[in-house]
Short mmCIF file of C-alpha atoms in Angstrom, two decimals:
data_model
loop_
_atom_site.label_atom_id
_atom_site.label_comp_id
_atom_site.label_asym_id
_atom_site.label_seq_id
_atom_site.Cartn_x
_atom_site.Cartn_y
_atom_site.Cartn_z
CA UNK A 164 17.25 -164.76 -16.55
CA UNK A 165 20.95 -166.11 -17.12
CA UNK A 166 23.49 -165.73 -14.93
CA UNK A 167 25.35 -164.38 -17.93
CA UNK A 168 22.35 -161.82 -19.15
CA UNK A 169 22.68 -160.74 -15.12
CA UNK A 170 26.46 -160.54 -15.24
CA UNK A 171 25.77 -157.89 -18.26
CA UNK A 172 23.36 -155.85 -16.51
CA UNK A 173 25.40 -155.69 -13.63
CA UNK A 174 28.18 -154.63 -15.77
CA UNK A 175 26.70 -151.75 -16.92
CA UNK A 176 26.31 -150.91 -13.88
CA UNK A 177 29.77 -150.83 -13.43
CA UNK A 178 31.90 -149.32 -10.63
CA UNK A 179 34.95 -149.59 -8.98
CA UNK A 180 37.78 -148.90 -5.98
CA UNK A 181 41.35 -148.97 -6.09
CA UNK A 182 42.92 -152.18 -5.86
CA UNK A 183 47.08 -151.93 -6.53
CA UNK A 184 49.08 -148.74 -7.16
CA UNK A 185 52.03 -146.67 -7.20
CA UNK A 186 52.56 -143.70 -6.66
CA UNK A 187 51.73 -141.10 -9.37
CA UNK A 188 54.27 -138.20 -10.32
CA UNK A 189 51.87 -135.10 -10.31
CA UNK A 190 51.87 -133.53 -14.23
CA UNK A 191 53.61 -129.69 -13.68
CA UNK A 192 50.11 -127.54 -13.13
CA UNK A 193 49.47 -124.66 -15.66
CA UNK A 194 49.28 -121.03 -14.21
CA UNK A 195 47.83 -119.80 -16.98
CA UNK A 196 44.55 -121.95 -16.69
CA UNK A 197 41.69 -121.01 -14.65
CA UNK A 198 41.23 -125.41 -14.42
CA UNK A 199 43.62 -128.33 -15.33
CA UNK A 200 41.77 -129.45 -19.00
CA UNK A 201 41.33 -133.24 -19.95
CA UNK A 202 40.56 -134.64 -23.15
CA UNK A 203 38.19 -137.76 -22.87
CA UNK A 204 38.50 -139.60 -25.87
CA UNK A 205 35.48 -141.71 -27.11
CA UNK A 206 35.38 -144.71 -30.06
CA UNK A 207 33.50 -143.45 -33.35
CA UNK A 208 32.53 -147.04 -34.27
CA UNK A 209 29.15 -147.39 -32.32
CA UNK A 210 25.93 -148.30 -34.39
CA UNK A 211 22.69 -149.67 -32.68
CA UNK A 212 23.32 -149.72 -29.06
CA UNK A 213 26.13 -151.67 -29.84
CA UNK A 214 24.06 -154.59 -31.60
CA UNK A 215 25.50 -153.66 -34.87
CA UNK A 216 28.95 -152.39 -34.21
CA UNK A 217 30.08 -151.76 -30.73
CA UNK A 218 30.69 -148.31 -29.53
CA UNK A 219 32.22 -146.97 -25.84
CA UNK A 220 30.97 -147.64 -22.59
CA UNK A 221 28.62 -144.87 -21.37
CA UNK A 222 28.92 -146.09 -17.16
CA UNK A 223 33.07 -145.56 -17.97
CA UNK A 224 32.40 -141.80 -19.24
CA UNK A 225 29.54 -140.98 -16.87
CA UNK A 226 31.74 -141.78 -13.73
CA UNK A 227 34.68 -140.45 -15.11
CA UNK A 228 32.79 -137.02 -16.27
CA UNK A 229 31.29 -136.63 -12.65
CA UNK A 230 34.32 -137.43 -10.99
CA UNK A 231 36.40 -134.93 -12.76
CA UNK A 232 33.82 -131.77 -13.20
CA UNK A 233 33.26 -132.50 -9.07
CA UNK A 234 36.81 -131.49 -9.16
CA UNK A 235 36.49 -128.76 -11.42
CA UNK A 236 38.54 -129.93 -14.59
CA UNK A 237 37.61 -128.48 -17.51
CA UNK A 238 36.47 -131.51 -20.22
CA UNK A 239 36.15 -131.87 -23.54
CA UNK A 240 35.16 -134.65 -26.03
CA UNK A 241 36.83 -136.06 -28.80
CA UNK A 242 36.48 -139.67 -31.23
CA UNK A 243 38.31 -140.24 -34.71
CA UNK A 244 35.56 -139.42 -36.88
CA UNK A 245 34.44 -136.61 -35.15
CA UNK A 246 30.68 -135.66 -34.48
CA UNK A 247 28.44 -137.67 -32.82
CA UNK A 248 29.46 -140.90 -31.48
CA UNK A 249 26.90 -143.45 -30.01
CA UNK A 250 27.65 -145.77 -26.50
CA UNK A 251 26.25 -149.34 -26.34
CA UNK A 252 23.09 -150.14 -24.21
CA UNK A 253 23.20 -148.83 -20.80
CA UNK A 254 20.81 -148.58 -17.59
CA UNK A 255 20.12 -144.64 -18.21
CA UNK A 256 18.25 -145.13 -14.47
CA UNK A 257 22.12 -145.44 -13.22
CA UNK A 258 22.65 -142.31 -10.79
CA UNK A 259 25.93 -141.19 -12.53
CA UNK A 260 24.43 -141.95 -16.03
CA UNK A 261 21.21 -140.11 -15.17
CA UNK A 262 23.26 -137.03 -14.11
CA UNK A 263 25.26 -137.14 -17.62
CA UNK A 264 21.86 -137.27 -19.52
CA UNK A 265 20.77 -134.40 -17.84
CA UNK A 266 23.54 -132.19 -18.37
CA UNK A 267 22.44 -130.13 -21.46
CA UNK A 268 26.38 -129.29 -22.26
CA UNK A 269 27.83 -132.85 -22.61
CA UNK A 270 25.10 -134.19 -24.68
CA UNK A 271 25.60 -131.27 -26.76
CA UNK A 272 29.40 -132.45 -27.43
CA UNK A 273 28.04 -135.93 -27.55
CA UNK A 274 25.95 -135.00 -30.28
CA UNK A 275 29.35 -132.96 -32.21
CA UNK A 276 32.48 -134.54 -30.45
CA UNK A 277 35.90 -132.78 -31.43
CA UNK A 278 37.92 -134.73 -34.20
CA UNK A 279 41.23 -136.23 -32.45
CA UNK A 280 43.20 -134.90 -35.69
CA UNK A 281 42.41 -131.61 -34.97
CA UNK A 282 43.30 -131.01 -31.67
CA UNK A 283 46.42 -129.14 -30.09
CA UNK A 284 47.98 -131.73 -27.48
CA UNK A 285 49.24 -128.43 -25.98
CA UNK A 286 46.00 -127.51 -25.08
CA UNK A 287 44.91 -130.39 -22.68
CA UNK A 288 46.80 -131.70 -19.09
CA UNK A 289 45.49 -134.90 -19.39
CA UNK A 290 43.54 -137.29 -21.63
CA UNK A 291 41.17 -140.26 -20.43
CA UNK A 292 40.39 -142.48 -23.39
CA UNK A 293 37.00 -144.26 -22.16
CA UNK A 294 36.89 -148.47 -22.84
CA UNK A 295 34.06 -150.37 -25.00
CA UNK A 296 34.56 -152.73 -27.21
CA UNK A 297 34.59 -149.94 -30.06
CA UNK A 298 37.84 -148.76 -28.69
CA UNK A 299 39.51 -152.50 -30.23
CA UNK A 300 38.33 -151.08 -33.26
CA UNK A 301 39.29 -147.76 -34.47
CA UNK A 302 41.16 -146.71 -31.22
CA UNK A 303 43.73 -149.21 -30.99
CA UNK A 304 45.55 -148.28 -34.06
CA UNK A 305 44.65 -144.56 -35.33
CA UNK A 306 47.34 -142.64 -35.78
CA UNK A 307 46.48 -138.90 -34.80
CA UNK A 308 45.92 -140.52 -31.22
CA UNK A 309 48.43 -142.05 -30.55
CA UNK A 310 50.42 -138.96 -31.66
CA UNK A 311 48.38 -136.67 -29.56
CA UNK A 312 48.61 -139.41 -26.67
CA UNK A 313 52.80 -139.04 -26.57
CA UNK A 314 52.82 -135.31 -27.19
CA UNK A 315 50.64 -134.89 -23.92
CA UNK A 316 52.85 -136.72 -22.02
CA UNK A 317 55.63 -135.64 -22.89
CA UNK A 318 54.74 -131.99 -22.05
CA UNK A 319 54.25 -133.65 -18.64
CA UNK A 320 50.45 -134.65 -18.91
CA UNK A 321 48.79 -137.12 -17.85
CA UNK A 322 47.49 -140.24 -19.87
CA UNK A 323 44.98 -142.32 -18.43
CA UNK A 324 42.76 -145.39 -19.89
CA UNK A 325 40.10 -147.65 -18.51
CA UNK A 326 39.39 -151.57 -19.81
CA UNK A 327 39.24 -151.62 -23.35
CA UNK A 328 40.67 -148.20 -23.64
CA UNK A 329 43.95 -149.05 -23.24
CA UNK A 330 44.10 -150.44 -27.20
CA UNK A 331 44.68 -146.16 -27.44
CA UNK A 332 48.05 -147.05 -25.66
CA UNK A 333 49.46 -149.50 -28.18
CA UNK A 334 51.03 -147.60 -31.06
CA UNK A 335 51.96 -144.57 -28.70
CA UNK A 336 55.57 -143.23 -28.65
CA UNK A 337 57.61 -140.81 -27.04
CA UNK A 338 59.71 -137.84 -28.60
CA UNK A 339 62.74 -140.43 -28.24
CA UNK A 340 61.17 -143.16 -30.26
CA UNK A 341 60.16 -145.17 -27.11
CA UNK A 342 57.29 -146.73 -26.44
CA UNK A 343 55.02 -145.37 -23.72
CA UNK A 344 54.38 -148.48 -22.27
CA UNK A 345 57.68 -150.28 -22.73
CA UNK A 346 58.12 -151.30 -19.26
CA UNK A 347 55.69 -149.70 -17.56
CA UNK A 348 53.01 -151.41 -15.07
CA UNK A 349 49.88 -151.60 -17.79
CA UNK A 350 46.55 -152.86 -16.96
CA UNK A 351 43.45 -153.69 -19.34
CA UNK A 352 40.12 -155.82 -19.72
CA UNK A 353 42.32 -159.22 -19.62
CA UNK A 354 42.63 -162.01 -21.85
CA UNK A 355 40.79 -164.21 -19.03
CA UNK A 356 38.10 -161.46 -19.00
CA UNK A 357 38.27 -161.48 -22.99
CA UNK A 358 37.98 -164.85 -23.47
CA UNK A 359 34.10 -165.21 -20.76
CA UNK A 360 32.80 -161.89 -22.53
CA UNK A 361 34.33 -160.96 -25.92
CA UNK A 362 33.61 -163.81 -27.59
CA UNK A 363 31.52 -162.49 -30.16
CA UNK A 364 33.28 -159.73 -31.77
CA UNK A 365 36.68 -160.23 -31.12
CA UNK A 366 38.04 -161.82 -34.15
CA UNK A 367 37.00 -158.39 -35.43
CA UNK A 368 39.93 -157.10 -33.11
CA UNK A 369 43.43 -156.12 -34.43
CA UNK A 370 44.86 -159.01 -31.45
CA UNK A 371 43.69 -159.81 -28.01
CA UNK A 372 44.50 -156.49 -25.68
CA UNK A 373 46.18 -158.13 -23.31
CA UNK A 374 48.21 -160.28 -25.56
CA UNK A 375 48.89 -157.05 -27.86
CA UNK A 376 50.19 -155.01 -24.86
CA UNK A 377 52.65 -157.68 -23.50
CA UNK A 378 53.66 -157.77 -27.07
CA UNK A 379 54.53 -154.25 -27.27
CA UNK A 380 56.88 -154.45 -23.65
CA UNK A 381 54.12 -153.23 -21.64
CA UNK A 382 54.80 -155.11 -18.02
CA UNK A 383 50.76 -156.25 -17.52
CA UNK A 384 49.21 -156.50 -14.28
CA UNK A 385 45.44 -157.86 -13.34
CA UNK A 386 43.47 -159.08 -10.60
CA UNK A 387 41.11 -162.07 -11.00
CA UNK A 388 38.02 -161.44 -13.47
CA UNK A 389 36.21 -158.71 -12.76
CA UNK A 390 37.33 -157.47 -9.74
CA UNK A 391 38.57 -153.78 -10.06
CA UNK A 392 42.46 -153.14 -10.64
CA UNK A 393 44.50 -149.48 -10.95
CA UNK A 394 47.96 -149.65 -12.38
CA UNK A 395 49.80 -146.35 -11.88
CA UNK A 396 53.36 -145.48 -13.28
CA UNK A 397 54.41 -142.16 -13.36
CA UNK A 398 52.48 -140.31 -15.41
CA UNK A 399 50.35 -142.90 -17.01
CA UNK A 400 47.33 -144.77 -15.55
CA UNK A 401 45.40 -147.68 -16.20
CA UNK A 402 42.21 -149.59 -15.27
CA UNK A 403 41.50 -153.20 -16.08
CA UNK A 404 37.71 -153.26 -16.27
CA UNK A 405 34.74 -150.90 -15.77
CA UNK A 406 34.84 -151.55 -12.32
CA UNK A 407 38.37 -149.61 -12.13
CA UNK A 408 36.44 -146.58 -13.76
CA UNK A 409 36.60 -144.24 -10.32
CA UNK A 410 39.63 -145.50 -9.44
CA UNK A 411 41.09 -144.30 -12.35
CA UNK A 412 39.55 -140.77 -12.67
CA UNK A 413 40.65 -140.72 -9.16
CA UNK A 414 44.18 -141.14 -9.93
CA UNK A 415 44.19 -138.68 -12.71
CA UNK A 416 42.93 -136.00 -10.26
CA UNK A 417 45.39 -136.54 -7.84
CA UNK A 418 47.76 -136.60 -10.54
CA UNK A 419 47.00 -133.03 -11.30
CA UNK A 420 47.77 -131.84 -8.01
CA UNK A 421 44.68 -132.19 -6.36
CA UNK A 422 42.91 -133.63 -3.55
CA UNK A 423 39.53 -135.95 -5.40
CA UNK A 424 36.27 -134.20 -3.26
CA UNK A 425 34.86 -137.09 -0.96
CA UNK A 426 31.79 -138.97 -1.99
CA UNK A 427 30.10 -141.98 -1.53
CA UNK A 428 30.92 -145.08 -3.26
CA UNK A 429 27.91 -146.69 -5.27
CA UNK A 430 26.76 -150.16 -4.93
CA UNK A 431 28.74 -151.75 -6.75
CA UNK A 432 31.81 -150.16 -6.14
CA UNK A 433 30.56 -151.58 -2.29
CA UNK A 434 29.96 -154.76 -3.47
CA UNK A 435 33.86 -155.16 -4.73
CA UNK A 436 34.73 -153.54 -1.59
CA UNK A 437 33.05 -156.42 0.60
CA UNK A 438 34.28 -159.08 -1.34
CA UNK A 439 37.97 -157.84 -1.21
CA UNK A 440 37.09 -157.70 2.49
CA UNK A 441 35.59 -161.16 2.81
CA UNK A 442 38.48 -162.46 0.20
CA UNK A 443 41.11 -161.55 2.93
CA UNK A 444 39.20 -163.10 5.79
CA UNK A 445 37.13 -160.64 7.46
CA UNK A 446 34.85 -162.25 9.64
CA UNK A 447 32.54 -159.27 9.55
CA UNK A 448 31.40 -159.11 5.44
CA UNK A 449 28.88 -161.27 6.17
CA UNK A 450 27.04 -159.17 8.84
CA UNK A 451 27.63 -156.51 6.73
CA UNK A 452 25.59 -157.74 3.83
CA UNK A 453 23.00 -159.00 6.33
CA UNK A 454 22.77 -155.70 8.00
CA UNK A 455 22.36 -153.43 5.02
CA UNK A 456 21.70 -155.45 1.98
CA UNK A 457 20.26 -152.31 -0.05
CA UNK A 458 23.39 -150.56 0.13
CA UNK A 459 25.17 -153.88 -2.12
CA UNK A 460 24.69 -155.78 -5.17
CA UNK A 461 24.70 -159.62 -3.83
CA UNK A 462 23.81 -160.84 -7.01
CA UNK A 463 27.23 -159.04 -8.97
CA UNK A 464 29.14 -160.46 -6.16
CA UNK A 465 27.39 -164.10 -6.53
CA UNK A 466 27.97 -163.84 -10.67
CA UNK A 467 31.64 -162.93 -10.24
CA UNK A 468 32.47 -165.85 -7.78
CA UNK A 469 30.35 -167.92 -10.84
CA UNK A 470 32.58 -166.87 -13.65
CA UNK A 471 35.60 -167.13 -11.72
CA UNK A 472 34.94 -170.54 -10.73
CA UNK A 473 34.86 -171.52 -14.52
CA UNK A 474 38.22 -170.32 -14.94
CA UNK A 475 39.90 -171.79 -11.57
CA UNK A 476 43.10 -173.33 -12.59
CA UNK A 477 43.51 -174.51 -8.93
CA UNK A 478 42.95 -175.13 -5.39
CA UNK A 479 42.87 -171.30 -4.00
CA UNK A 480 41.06 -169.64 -6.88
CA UNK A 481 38.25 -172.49 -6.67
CA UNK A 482 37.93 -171.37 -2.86
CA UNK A 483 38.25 -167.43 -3.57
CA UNK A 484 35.57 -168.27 -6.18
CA UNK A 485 33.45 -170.10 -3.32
CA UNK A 486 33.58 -167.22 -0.83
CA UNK A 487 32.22 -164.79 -3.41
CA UNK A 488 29.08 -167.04 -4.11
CA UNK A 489 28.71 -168.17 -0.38
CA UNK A 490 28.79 -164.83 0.44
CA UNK A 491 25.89 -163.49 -2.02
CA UNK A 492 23.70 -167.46 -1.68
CA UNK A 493 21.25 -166.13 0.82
CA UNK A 494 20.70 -163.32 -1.72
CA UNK A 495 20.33 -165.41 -5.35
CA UNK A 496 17.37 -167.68 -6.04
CA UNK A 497 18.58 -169.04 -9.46
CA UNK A 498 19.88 -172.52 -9.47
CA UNK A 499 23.41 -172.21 -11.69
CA UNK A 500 24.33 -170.30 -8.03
CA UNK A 501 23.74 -173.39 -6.06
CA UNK A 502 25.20 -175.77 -9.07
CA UNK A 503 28.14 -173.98 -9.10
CA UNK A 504 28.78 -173.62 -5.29
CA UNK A 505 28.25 -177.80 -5.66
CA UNK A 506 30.99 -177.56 -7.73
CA UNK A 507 33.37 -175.63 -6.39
CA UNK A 508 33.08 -178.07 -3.14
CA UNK A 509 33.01 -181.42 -5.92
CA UNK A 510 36.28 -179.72 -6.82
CA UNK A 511 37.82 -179.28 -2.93
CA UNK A 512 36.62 -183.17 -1.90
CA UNK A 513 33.81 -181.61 0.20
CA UNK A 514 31.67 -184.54 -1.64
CA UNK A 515 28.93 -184.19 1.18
CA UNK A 516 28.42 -180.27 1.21
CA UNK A 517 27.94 -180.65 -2.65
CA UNK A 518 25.52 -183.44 -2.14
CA UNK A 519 23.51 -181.22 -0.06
CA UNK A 520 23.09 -178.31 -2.01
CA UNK A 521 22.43 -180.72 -4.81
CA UNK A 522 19.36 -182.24 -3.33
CA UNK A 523 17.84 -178.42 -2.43
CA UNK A 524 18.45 -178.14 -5.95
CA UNK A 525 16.90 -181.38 -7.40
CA UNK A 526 14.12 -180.75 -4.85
CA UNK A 527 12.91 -177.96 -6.57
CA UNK A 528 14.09 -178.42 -10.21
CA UNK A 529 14.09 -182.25 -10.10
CA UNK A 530 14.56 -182.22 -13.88
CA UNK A 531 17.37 -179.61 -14.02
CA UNK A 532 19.82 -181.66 -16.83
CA UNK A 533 23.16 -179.76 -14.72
CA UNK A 534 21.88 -180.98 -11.38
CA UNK A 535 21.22 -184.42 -12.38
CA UNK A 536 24.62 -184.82 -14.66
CA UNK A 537 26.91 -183.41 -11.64
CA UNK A 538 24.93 -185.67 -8.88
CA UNK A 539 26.31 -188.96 -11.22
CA UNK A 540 29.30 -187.33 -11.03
CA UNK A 541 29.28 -187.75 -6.86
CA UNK A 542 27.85 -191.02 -7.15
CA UNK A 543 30.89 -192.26 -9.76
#
């Protein structure tokens, strides 16, 4: 399997932890509700698992949804068109995916979502539009939600989106004509992230999201690709990948005044946890792994530290990239692992530790093209 089919399947088993925020101005509770309400908002444009037209991420509503009915917030769900509304493929074995399935009222609304131009902004404390590639599509621009988006907040809700999501933030404007994200920390799946994984439908997008955003004032933050990322400000708050997905339903509960119920992180969200550890020199990640290595995802760490490696512009993100794969190497049998940690040390002038994993390589795939093409390359 490719380290790119892997990278996919680990993404939909996405998860995530906080990585940078602010502080988050709490939206005014309302008395007269039993529960603080939130709208999720879905993309319409799904057809075939996402082969034909890509829909919404089902890993970004199912962690969201158990996050926030853990917490007691009333939820309902809502797309453009209305009705039922269809994710792209997903693990359905995923613990917080498994629980949505089961849950005989949201796959009811799943089957009959609300339809965003019918709904009473008045009626909900906070909306979470959910990301997937769908959301570029008839999210990013429809007009009834980006009305419905500024009316929440400015009756003091809450608006919160995750990767893609954000598009849902781009046309959005206050009573006073204002953008909502005119100069407001903003946070999306990145043009970097974009440019390794959207390749095949973007040019079907209305512009790039993170290029779109900056466009429209919004000031954009990320962290390197694929690691998880929480912008907060004020009352709106952002997640740049589906690995920010509890991290942001997080922040929208405390938003609301409350305290999120404890609970323990999956492995992936684990995973990104190590790594950030590792990435800041902890001299314990290692034993970590090596001591429990069911409760992480090596092989999502190793992938990451691949991809980010392809996009190293220089010195530090070439080693940040080598840390992530030396970390998960004991863990990965494929070869691209080993090619690229070669790399990365081709890149640093550590000629001899590349030549060495390059013979383990060639020793076992002696007519690997890569292997044999980047060995000339030490020997130029």
């Amino acid at each position: 399997m490719s380290l790119r089919r892997t990278l996919w399947i680990c993404l939909l088993l996405a998860a995530a932890s906080p990585s940078s925020a602010l502080a988050l101005t709490p939206a005014a509770p309302d008395t007269s509700k039993a529960s603080p309400s939130v709208l999720i908002v879905l993309s319409s444009a799904g057809r075939d698992g996402g082969k034909t037209r890509p829909g919404f991420e089902m890993d970004e509503l199912a962690q969201a949804w158990g996050i926030f009915v853990d917490n007691g917030l009333q939820v309902k769900l809502a797309s453009p068109a209305g009705g039922k509304v269809e994710a792209d493929a997903y693990n359905a074995r995923d613990a917080a995916n498994a629980r949505l399935l089961a849950h005989a009222g949201v796959m009811a609304q799943l089957e009959a979502t609300a339809r965003i131009d019918e709904l009473d902004p008045a009626a909900y404390d906070a909306v979470y539009v959910v990301g997937g590639k769908g959301a570029m599509l008839d999210l990013a621009e429809h007009p009834g939600l980006a009305a419905l988006l500024g009316r929440v907040y400015d009756r003091g809700g809450l608006v919160a989106a995750v990767c893609h999501g954000s598009a849902a933030l781009a046309e959005v404007r206050l009573a006073d004509g204002r953008r909502l994200i005119e100069g407001r920390r903003v946070t999306g799946f990145s043009a970097e992230e974009e440019s390794v994984f959207g390749k095949k439908w973007s040019q079907a997008f209305p512009f790039v999201l993170e290029d779109g955003l900056r466009a429209r004032g919004a000031r954009w933050v990320e962290a390197p690709l694929m690691m998880p990322m929480l912008a907060v400000d004020e009352r709106l708050i952002t997640g740049q990948n589906p690995y920010s997905t509890h991290a942001v339903a997080e922040a929208l509960v405390r938003g609301l005044g409350m305290t999120p119920q404890p609970r323990v992180p999956d492995r992936d969200e684990a995973s990104l946890a190590l790594l950030q550890r590792a990435l800041a020199g902890s001299a314990t990640a290692v034993t970590e792994l090596a001591d429990a290595p069911a409760r992480f995802h090596p092989e999502l760490i190793g992938i990451i530290g691949h991809y980010q490696l392809q996009l190293a512009q220089d010195d530090a993100a070439v080693r940040a990239a080598l840390v992530a794969m030396d970390l998960a190497a004991p863990y990965m049998t494929a070869p691209e692992l080993s090619l690229s940690r070669a790399e990365a040390h081709r890149r640093l002038g550590r000629r001899d530790q590349a030549r060495s994993l390059l013979d383990r390589v060639l020793a076992t795939h002696p007519q690997l093209p890569e292997a044999q093409a980047l060995m000339r390359r030490l020997d130029e």
